[in-house]
PDB file of C-alpha atoms in Angstrom:
ATOM      1  CA  MET A   1      -1.771  16.816   9.454  1.00 49.00           C
ATOM      2  CA  THR A   2      -5.005  17.383   7.566  1.00 55.00           C
ATOM      3  CA  SER A   3      -8.195  17.909   9.575  1.00 78.00           C
ATOM      4  CA  GLU A   4     -10.303  16.125   6.952  1.00 92.00           C
ATOM      5  CA  LEU A   5      -9.676  13.136   4.715  1.00 97.00           C
ATOM      6  CA  PRO A   6     -10.399  13.408   0.965  1.00 97.00           C
ATOM      7  CA  ILE A   7     -13.339  11.129   0.158  1.00 98.00           C
ATOM      8  CA  LEU A   8     -12.851   9.039  -2.982  1.00 98.00           C
ATOM      9  CA  TYR A   9     -16.154   7.139  -2.844  1.00 98.00           C
ATOM     10  CA  GLN A  10     -19.127   6.959  -0.490  1.00 98.00           C
ATOM     11  CA  ASP A  11     -22.532   5.281  -0.348  1.00 97.00           C
ATOM     12  CA  GLU A  12     -24.823   4.285   2.506  1.00 97.00           C
ATOM     13  CA  ARG A  13     -22.704   1.269   3.484  1.00 97.00           C
ATOM     14  CA  MET A  14     -19.053   2.131   2.825  1.00 98.00           C
ATOM     15  CA  VAL A  15     -16.638   4.991   2.289  1.00 98.00           C
ATOM     16  CA  ALA A  16     -13.158   5.144   0.732  1.00 98.00           C
ATOM     17  CA  VAL A  17     -10.739   7.913   1.653  1.00 98.00           C
ATOM     18  CA  HIS A  18      -7.194   9.010   0.856  1.00 98.00           C
ATOM     19  CA  LYS A  19      -4.968   8.525   3.913  1.00 97.00           C
ATOM     20  CA  PRO A  20      -1.869  10.723   4.087  1.00 96.00           C
ATOM     21  CA  SER A  21       1.561   9.324   4.847  1.00 96.00           C
ATOM     22  CA  GLY A  22       2.299   9.470   8.577  1.00 93.00           C
ATOM     23  CA  MET A  23      -1.261   8.859   9.772  1.00 94.00           C
ATOM     24  CA  LEU A  24      -2.206   5.697  11.657  1.00 93.00           C
ATOM     25  CA  VAL A  25      -5.473   3.965  10.795  1.00 92.00           C
ATOM     26  CA  HIS A  26      -6.355   3.635  14.492  1.00 79.00           C
ATOM     27  CA  ARG A  27      -4.693   3.779  17.900  1.00 68.00           C
ATOM     28  CA  SER A  28      -1.846   1.366  18.444  1.00 61.00           C
ATOM     29  CA  ALA A  29       0.373   0.502  21.386  1.00 53.00           C
ATOM     30  CA  ILE A  30       3.406   0.412  19.091  1.00 57.00           C
ATOM     31  CA  ALA A  31       2.943   4.096  18.172  1.00 54.00           C
ATOM     32  CA  ALA A  32       2.039   5.770  21.444  1.00 59.00           C
ATOM     33  CA  ASP A  33       3.285   9.122  20.118  1.00 68.00           C
ATOM     34  CA  ALA A  34       0.510   9.386  17.514  1.00 60.00           C
ATOM     35  CA  GLN A  35      -2.355  11.782  18.164  1.00 70.00           C
ATOM     36  CA  VAL A  36      -4.209  11.820  14.833  1.00 77.00           C
ATOM     37  CA  PHE A  37      -5.897   8.701  13.432  1.00 88.00           C
ATOM     38  CA  ALA A  38      -7.817   8.016  10.245  1.00 94.00           C
ATOM     39  CA  LEU A  39     -10.673   6.274  12.076  1.00 94.00           C
ATOM     40  CA  GLN A  40     -11.363   9.130  14.501  1.00 94.00           C
ATOM     41  CA  THR A  41     -10.771  11.791  11.829  1.00 95.00           C
ATOM     42  CA  LEU A  42     -13.302  10.217   9.480  1.00 96.00           C
ATOM     43  CA  ARG A  43     -15.788   9.568  12.301  1.00 96.00           C
ATOM     44  CA  ASN A  44     -15.711  13.245  13.239  1.00 95.00           C
ATOM     45  CA  GLN A  45     -15.827  14.287   9.600  1.00 96.00           C
ATOM     46  CA  LEU A  46     -18.959  12.216   8.824  1.00 97.00           C
ATOM     47  CA  GLY A  47     -20.559  12.509  12.255  1.00 96.00           C
ATOM     48  CA  ARG A  48     -21.091   8.749  12.513  1.00 96.00           C
ATOM     49  CA  HIS A  49     -19.291   5.539  13.437  1.00 96.00           C
ATOM     50  CA  VAL A  50     -16.971   4.016  10.857  1.00 97.00           C
ATOM     51  CA  TYR A  51     -15.466   0.527  10.845  1.00 97.00           C
ATOM     52  CA  PRO A  52     -12.023  -0.279   9.373  1.00 95.00           C
ATOM     53  CA  VAL A  53     -11.935  -3.391   7.195  1.00 96.00           C
ATOM     54  CA  HIS A  54      -8.226  -3.407   6.301  1.00 95.00           C
ATOM     55  CA  ARG A  55      -5.065  -1.492   7.155  1.00 92.00           C
ATOM     56  CA  LEU A  56      -2.379   0.657   5.622  1.00 95.00           C
ATOM     57  CA  ASP A  57       0.998   1.081   7.288  1.00 92.00           C
ATOM     58  CA  ARG A  58       1.521   4.453   8.937  1.00 93.00           C
ATOM     59  CA  PRO A  59       4.005   5.761   6.311  1.00 95.00           C
ATOM     60  CA  THR A  60       1.984   4.456   3.348  1.00 97.00           C
ATOM     61  CA  SER A  61      -0.421   6.871   1.694  1.00 98.00           C
ATOM     62  CA  GLY A  62      -3.487   6.177  -0.399  1.00 98.00           C
ATOM     63  CA  LEU A  63      -6.767   4.353  -0.626  1.00 98.00           C
ATOM     64  CA  LEU A  64      -8.313   3.241   2.668  1.00 98.00           C
ATOM     65  CA  LEU A  65     -11.741   1.629   2.914  1.00 98.00           C
ATOM     66  CA  PHE A  66     -14.200   1.771   5.837  1.00 98.00           C
ATOM     67  CA  ALA A  67     -17.609   0.202   6.367  1.00 98.00           C
ATOM     68  CA  LEU A  68     -20.397   2.334   7.789  1.00 98.00           C
ATOM     69  CA  ASP A  69     -22.124  -0.381   9.809  1.00 97.00           C
ATOM     70  CA  PRO A  70     -21.046  -3.620  11.548  1.00 97.00           C
ATOM     71  CA  GLU A  71     -22.827  -5.897   9.067  1.00 98.00           C
ATOM     72  CA  MET A  72     -21.022  -4.339   6.111  1.00 98.00           C
ATOM     73  CA  ALA A  73     -17.726  -4.507   8.005  1.00 97.00           C
ATOM     74  CA  LYS A  74     -18.224  -8.249   8.449  1.00 97.00           C
ATOM     75  CA  ALA A  75     -19.153  -8.793   4.801  1.00 97.00           C
ATOM     76  CA  LEU A  76     -16.190  -6.792   3.488  1.00 97.00           C
ATOM     77  CA  GLY A  77     -13.871  -8.472   5.972  1.00 96.00           C
ATOM     78  CA  GLU A  78     -14.879 -11.836   4.532  1.00 96.00           C
ATOM     79  CA  GLU A  79     -13.816 -10.636   1.072  1.00 97.00           C
ATOM     80  CA  PHE A  80     -10.382  -9.752   2.423  1.00 96.00           C
ATOM     81  CA  THR A  81     -10.108 -13.064   4.294  1.00 95.00           C
ATOM     82  CA  ALA A  82     -10.982 -14.957   1.105  1.00 95.00           C
ATOM     83  CA  HIS A  83      -8.261 -13.029  -0.814  1.00 95.00           C
ATOM     84  CA  ARG A  84     -10.826 -11.742  -3.320  1.00 97.00           C
ATOM     85  CA  VAL A  85      -9.832  -8.078  -2.869  1.00 98.00           C
ATOM     86  CA  HIS A  86      -7.412  -6.984  -5.592  1.00 98.00           C
ATOM     87  CA  LYS A  87      -5.116  -4.152  -4.451  1.00 98.00           C
ATOM     88  CA  ARG A  88      -2.648  -2.092  -6.439  1.00 98.00           C
ATOM     89  CA  TYR A  89       0.294  -0.074  -5.096  1.00 98.00           C
ATOM     90  CA  LEU A  90       2.977   2.120  -6.625  1.00 98.00           C
ATOM     91  CA  ALA A  91       6.483   2.162  -5.143  1.00 98.00           C
ATOM     92  CA  VAL A  92       9.737   3.959  -5.961  1.00 98.00           C
ATOM     93  CA  VAL A  93      12.654   1.587  -5.425  1.00 98.00           C
ATOM     94  CA  ARG A  94      16.423   1.625  -5.659  1.00 96.00           C
ATOM     95  CA  GLY A  95      17.851   0.043  -8.806  1.00 96.00           C
ATOM     96  CA  VAL A  96      16.236  -1.220 -11.989  1.00 97.00           C
ATOM     97  CA  GLY A  97      13.526  -3.544 -10.728  1.00 97.00           C
ATOM     98  CA  PRO A  98      12.359  -6.704 -12.471  1.00 97.00           C
ATOM     99  CA  GLU A  99      10.233  -6.220 -15.571  1.00 98.00           C
ATOM    100  CA  GLN A 100       7.692  -8.644 -14.097  1.00 98.00           C
ATOM    101  CA  ASP A 101       7.850 -11.194 -11.309  1.00 97.00           C
ATOM    102  CA  VAL A 102       5.942 -12.875  -8.500  1.00 97.00           C
ATOM    103  CA  LEU A 103       7.779 -12.645  -5.181  1.00 97.00           C
ATOM    104  CA  ASP A 104       6.929 -15.604  -2.981  1.00 96.00           C
ATOM    105  CA  TYR A 105       9.301 -15.348  -0.027  1.00 94.00           C
ATOM    106  CA  GLY A 106       7.719 -16.642   3.179  1.00 94.00           C
ATOM    107  CA  LEU A 107       7.471 -13.948   5.866  1.00 94.00           C
ATOM    108  CA  ARG A 108       7.580 -14.250   9.627  1.00 87.00           C
ATOM    109  CA  GLU A 109       5.127 -12.145  11.572  1.00 80.00           C
ATOM    110  CA  GLU A 110       6.435  -9.019  13.335  1.00 69.00           C
ATOM    111  CA  ASP A 111       4.260  -8.383  16.389  1.00 61.00           C
ATOM    112  CA  GLY A 112       7.001  -6.970  18.627  1.00 59.00           C
ATOM    113  CA  LYS A 113       6.112  -9.356  21.469  1.00 66.00           C
ATOM    114  CA  ARG A 114       8.367 -12.257  20.557  1.00 64.00           C
ATOM    115  CA  PRO A 115      11.647 -12.519  18.616  1.00 68.00           C
ATOM    116  CA  LYS A 116      10.874 -12.775  14.917  1.00 66.00           C
ATOM    117  CA  SER A 117      12.868 -16.012  14.769  1.00 70.00           C
ATOM    118  CA  GLU A 118      10.272 -17.623  17.039  1.00 72.00           C
ATOM    119  CA  MET A 119       7.352 -16.599  14.844  1.00 79.00           C
ATOM    120  CA  PRO A 120       5.996 -18.995  12.213  1.00 84.00           C
ATOM    121  CA  GLU A 121       6.858 -18.335   8.583  1.00 89.00           C
ATOM    122  CA  LEU A 122       3.728 -17.575   6.583  1.00 92.00           C
ATOM    123  CA  ALA A 123       3.161 -17.926   2.852  1.00 94.00           C
ATOM    124  CA  ALA A 124       3.174 -14.601   1.003  1.00 95.00           C
ATOM    125  CA  TRP A 125       2.929 -13.563  -2.652  1.00 97.00           C
ATOM    126  CA  THR A 126       3.380 -10.188  -4.317  1.00 98.00           C
ATOM    127  CA  ALA A 127       3.131  -9.657  -8.085  1.00 98.00           C
ATOM    128  CA  VAL A 128       5.429  -6.827  -9.213  1.00 98.00           C
ATOM    129  CA  ARG A 129       5.953  -5.046 -12.515  1.00 98.00           C
ATOM    130  CA  ARG A 130       8.381  -2.296 -13.524  1.00 98.00           C
ATOM    131  CA  LEU A 131       6.538   0.643 -15.053  1.00 98.00           C
ATOM    132  CA  ASP A 132       9.460   3.021 -15.562  1.00 98.00           C
ATOM    133  CA  SER A 133      12.974   3.883 -14.411  1.00 98.00           C
ATOM    134  CA  VAL A 134      15.324   6.852 -14.200  1.00 98.00           C
ATOM    135  CA  GLU A 135      19.092   7.342 -14.020  1.00 97.00           C
ATOM    136  CA  LEU A 136      20.538  10.341 -12.181  1.00 96.00           C
ATOM    137  CA  PRO A 137      24.130  11.631 -12.510  1.00 94.00           C
ATOM    138  CA  VAL A 138      24.678  11.498  -8.760  1.00 93.00           C
ATOM    139  CA  ARG A 139      27.343   9.549  -6.871  1.00 91.00           C
ATOM    140  CA  ILE A 140      26.019   7.579  -3.910  1.00 90.00           C
ATOM    141  CA  ASP A 141      28.352   5.011  -2.397  1.00 79.00           C
ATOM    142  CA  ARG A 142      30.781   3.813  -5.079  1.00 81.00           C
ATOM    143  CA  TYR A 143      28.711   4.390  -8.227  1.00 81.00           C
ATOM    144  CA  PRO A 144      28.853   7.602 -10.349  1.00 89.00           C
ATOM    145  CA  GLN A 145      25.177   7.265 -11.290  1.00 93.00           C
ATOM    146  CA  VAL A 146      22.117   6.020  -9.455  1.00 95.00           C
ATOM    147  CA  ARG A 147      19.044   4.310 -10.856  1.00 96.00           C
ATOM    148  CA  TYR A 148      15.546   4.153  -9.470  1.00 98.00           C
ATOM    149  CA  SER A 149      12.428   2.385 -10.673  1.00 98.00           C
ATOM    150  CA  LEU A 150       8.700   2.866 -10.456  1.00 98.00           C
ATOM    151  CA  MET A 151       7.182  -0.478  -9.501  1.00 98.00           C
ATOM    152  CA  GLU A 152       3.598  -1.632  -9.482  1.00 98.00           C
ATOM    153  CA  ALA A 153       2.922  -4.117  -6.678  1.00 98.00           C
ATOM    154  CA  GLN A 154      -0.170  -6.272  -6.258  1.00 98.00           C
ATOM    155  CA  PRO A 155      -0.114  -8.226  -2.978  1.00 97.00           C
ATOM    156  CA  TRP A 156      -1.991 -11.510  -3.119  1.00 96.00           C
ATOM    157  CA  THR A 157      -1.694 -11.926   0.643  1.00 95.00           C
ATOM    158  CA  GLY A 158      -1.772  -9.374   3.445  1.00 92.00           C
ATOM    159  CA  ARG A 159       1.262  -9.977   5.631  1.00 92.00           C
ATOM    160  CA  ARG A 160       2.632  -7.103   7.701  1.00 90.00           C
ATOM    161  CA  HIS A 161       4.962  -4.859   5.639  1.00 94.00           C
ATOM    162  CA  GLN A 162       4.681  -7.424   2.853  1.00 96.00           C
ATOM    163  CA  ILE A 163       5.480  -5.206  -0.135  1.00 98.00           C
ATOM    164  CA  ARG A 164       8.334  -3.476   1.672  1.00 97.00           C
ATOM    165  CA  ARG A 165       9.888  -6.745   2.832  1.00 96.00           C
ATOM    166  CA  HIS A 166       9.426  -8.578  -0.470  1.00 98.00           C
ATOM    167  CA  LEU A 167      10.985  -5.824  -2.601  1.00 98.00           C
ATOM    168  CA  SER A 168      13.855  -5.373  -0.154  1.00 97.00           C
ATOM    169  CA  ARG A 169      14.593  -9.090  -0.098  1.00 96.00           C
ATOM    170  CA  ARG A 170      14.563  -9.148  -3.908  1.00 96.00           C
ATOM    171  CA  GLY A 171      17.206  -6.380  -3.809  1.00 96.00           C
ATOM    172  CA  TYR A 172      15.050  -3.354  -4.607  1.00 97.00           C
ATOM    173  CA  PRO A 173      14.176  -1.604  -1.329  1.00 97.00           C
ATOM    174  CA  ILE A 174      11.555   1.123  -1.363  1.00 98.00           C
ATOM    175  CA  ILE A 175      12.930   4.626  -0.968  1.00 98.00           C
ATOM    176  CA  GLY A 176      12.187   6.067   2.472  1.00 97.00           C
ATOM    177  CA  ASP A 177      11.965   2.672   4.182  1.00 96.00           C
ATOM    178  CA  ALA A 178      14.075   3.205   7.287  1.00 92.00           C
ATOM    179  CA  LYS A 179      13.847  -0.429   8.387  1.00 90.00           C
ATOM    180  CA  HIS A 180      14.295  -2.368   5.153  1.00 89.00           C
ATOM    181  CA  GLY A 181      15.972   0.224   2.907  1.00 87.00           C
ATOM    182  CA  LYS A 182      19.359   1.921   2.682  1.00 85.00           C
ATOM    183  CA  GLY A 183      20.055   5.156   4.546  1.00 92.00           C
ATOM    184  CA  ALA A 184      22.237   6.856   1.893  1.00 93.00           C
ATOM    185  CA  HIS A 185      19.475   6.728  -0.729  1.00 95.00           C
ATOM    186  CA  ASN A 186      16.788   7.705   1.758  1.00 96.00           C
ATOM    187  CA  ARG A 187      18.848  10.745   2.774  1.00 96.00           C
ATOM    188  CA  PHE A 188      19.416  11.712  -0.867  1.00 96.00           C
ATOM    189  CA  PHE A 189      15.674  11.822  -1.514  1.00 97.00           C
ATOM    190  CA  ARG A 190      15.080  13.685   1.737  1.00 96.00           C
ATOM    191  CA  ASP A 191      17.816  16.288   1.324  1.00 96.00           C
ATOM    192  CA  HIS A 192      17.867  16.840  -2.440  1.00 95.00           C
ATOM    193  CA  LEU A 193      14.453  15.786  -3.767  1.00 96.00           C
ATOM    194  CA  GLU A 194      12.263  17.062  -0.909  1.00 95.00           C
ATOM    195  CA  SER A 195      10.956  13.550  -0.357  1.00 96.00           C
ATOM    196  CA  PRO A 196      11.472  12.396   3.246  1.00 96.00           C
ATOM    197  CA  ARG A 197       8.679   9.800   3.302  1.00 97.00           C
ATOM    198  CA  LEU A 198       8.189   6.159   2.361  1.00 98.00           C
ATOM    199  CA  LEU A 199       7.474   6.179  -1.380  1.00 98.00           C
ATOM    200  CA  LEU A 200       4.689   3.617  -1.315  1.00 98.00           C
ATOM    201  CA  ALA A 201       1.084   4.471  -2.207  1.00 98.00           C
ATOM    202  CA  ALA A 202      -2.117   2.414  -2.362  1.00 98.00           C
ATOM    203  CA  VAL A 203      -3.671   3.517  -5.645  1.00 98.00           C
ATOM    204  CA  GLY A 204      -6.257   0.881  -6.535  1.00 98.00           C
ATOM    205  CA  MET A 205      -8.738  -1.608  -5.133  1.00 98.00           C
ATOM    206  CA  THR A 206     -11.264  -3.967  -6.697  1.00 98.00           C
ATOM    207  CA  ILE A 207     -13.803  -5.391  -4.246  1.00 98.00           C
ATOM    208  CA  TRP A 208     -17.202  -7.079  -4.350  1.00 98.00           C
ATOM    209  CA  HIS A 209     -19.980  -4.836  -3.024  1.00 97.00           C
ATOM    210  CA  PRO A 210     -22.210  -7.250  -1.065  1.00 94.00           C
ATOM    211  CA  GLU A 211     -25.306  -5.045  -1.119  1.00 93.00           C
ATOM    212  CA  GLN A 212     -25.169  -4.073  -4.790  1.00 95.00           C
ATOM    213  CA  ALA A 213     -24.015  -7.546  -5.868  1.00 96.00           C
ATOM    214  CA  ARG A 214     -21.427  -6.161  -8.263  1.00 97.00           C
ATOM    215  CA  THR A 215     -17.740  -5.312  -8.170  1.00 98.00           C
ATOM    216  CA  LEU A 216     -16.521  -1.848  -7.281  1.00 98.00           C
ATOM    217  CA  GLN A 217     -13.242  -0.706  -8.829  1.00 98.00           C
ATOM    218  CA  LEU A 218     -11.593   2.302  -7.189  1.00 98.00           C
ATOM    219  CA  ASP A 219      -8.519   4.228  -8.299  1.00 98.00           C
ATOM    220  CA  ALA A 220      -6.892   6.816  -6.033  1.00 98.00           C
ATOM    221  CA  PRO A 221      -4.565   9.709  -6.900  1.00 98.00           C
ATOM    222  CA  LEU A 222      -1.088  10.175  -5.521  1.00 98.00           C
ATOM    223  CA  ALA A 223      -0.380  12.557  -2.679  1.00 97.00           C
ATOM    224  CA  ASP A 224       0.958  15.932  -3.826  1.00 96.00           C
ATOM    225  CA  ASP A 225       4.553  15.159  -2.832  1.00 96.00           C
ATOM    226  CA  MET A 226       4.660  11.918  -4.822  1.00 97.00           C
ATOM    227  CA  ARG A 227       2.997  13.577  -7.810  1.00 97.00           C
ATOM    228  CA  THR A 228       5.704  16.276  -7.749  1.00 97.00           C
ATOM    229  CA  LEU A 229       8.409  13.617  -7.668  1.00 98.00           C
ATOM    230  CA  PHE A 230       6.792  11.758 -10.579  1.00 98.00           C
ATOM    231  CA  ALA A 231       6.810  14.984 -12.608  1.00 97.00           C
ATOM    232  CA  ARG A 232      10.502  15.484 -11.818  1.00 97.00           C
ATOM    233  CA  PHE A 233      11.307  11.978 -13.072  1.00 98.00           C
ATOM    234  CA  GLY A 234       9.048  12.201 -16.153  1.00 97.00           C
ATOM    235  CA  TRP A 235       6.633   9.621 -14.787  1.00 98.00           C
ATOM    236  CA  GLN A 236       3.468  11.757 -15.000  1.00 97.00           C
ATOM    237  CA  GLY A 237       1.788   9.250 -17.282  1.00 97.00           C
ATOM    238  CA  HIS A 238       1.814   6.669 -14.500  1.00 98.00           C
ATOM    239  CA  ALA A 239       0.155   8.949 -11.927  1.00 97.00           C
ATOM    240  CA  PRO A 240      -3.422   7.703 -11.393  1.00 97.00           C
ATOM    241  CA  ALA A 241      -6.507   9.877 -10.982  1.00 96.00           C
ATOM    242  CA  THR A 242      -9.605   9.332  -8.879  1.00 97.00           C
ATOM    243  CA  HIS A 243     -11.858   6.919 -10.761  1.00 97.00           C
ATOM    244  CA  VAL A 244     -14.859   4.756  -9.880  1.00 98.00           C
ATOM    245  CA  ASP A 245     -16.146   1.913 -12.046  1.00 98.00           C
ATOM    246  CA  TRP A 246     -18.427  -1.105 -11.694  1.00 98.00           C
ATOM    247  CA  HIS A 247     -18.226  -4.657 -13.048  1.00 96.00           C
ATOM    248  CA  ALA A 248     -20.663  -7.544 -12.964  1.00 96.00           C
ATOM    249  CA  THR A 249     -18.113 -10.318 -12.351  1.00 95.00           C
ATOM    250  CA  ARG A 250     -17.004 -11.100  -8.809  1.00 96.00           C
ATOM    251  CA  PRO A 251     -13.207 -11.004  -8.289  1.00 96.00           C
ATOM    252  CA  ALA A 252     -11.518 -14.385  -8.106  1.00 95.00           C
ATOM    253  CA  SER A 253      -9.457 -15.410  -5.096  1.00 95.00           C
ATOM    254  CA  LEU A 254      -5.787 -14.510  -5.403  1.00 94.00           C
ATOM    255  CA  TRP A 255      -4.682 -17.394  -3.182  1.00 91.00           C
ATOM    256  CA  PRO A 256      -2.682 -19.820  -5.372  1.00 86.00           C
ATOM    257  CA  THR A 257      -4.298 -23.229  -5.690  1.00 75.00           C
ATOM    258  CA  GLY A 258      -2.506 -26.130  -4.049  1.00 65.00           C
ATOM    259  CA  HIS A 259      -1.105 -24.085  -1.155  1.00 72.00           C
ATOM    260  CA  ASP A 260      -2.150 -24.321   2.479  1.00 67.00           C
ATOM    261  CA  ARG A 261      -2.982 -21.138   4.375  1.00 64.00           C
TER     262      ARG A 261
END
């Protein structure tokens, strides 16, 4: 695991980094085996306290934002709570995914303390769009060919494992998802495509900067392993690069009108 995190953007109040797949954001009782954490790594790297304002699942790579003081953490947290933070992910899924859709399956929380059936079902929305697809002359299960798609996912809510669960329920599980995917396809990517990880990456975020009173748009590159896979599939044109831009307009809330929270 890397000893330093690539910094994508930094000012006096916030910093955005690229988190590798397999790294937890911070210590967690559900992953007692972990010894390296993004929060402690970045704190040691910068020589100052950092404050997480959102999360990425352990196997997900990509853009992770921290505040550099408690006041900024509170202000950024309010943007997330108000659903004004626009996030963009790329995922490799089994099958030919929908050209465009909004997945609105309600999701029950998964806290590990109670049976999921006893947890309340919460509203959740994920906008998805197929960017590309590939067909390989490989037999897995009963089919002589297999198809995979590159999907863009924009979660409007922040439920646990939302993108993974929504795509799986729609019939297009993300490759490398041991819990919601299919083992035969995960093993094929691991054994033949040198891709043993969850193929989900956070590649974009648009968020209001409270101090500068303007909107910060960040784009993050793929990890090396995903970029190699994209090249193999001919998807290089969809691989983002590090980019920072500013806009005057504040992002609108993504929460659909007429729905209770």
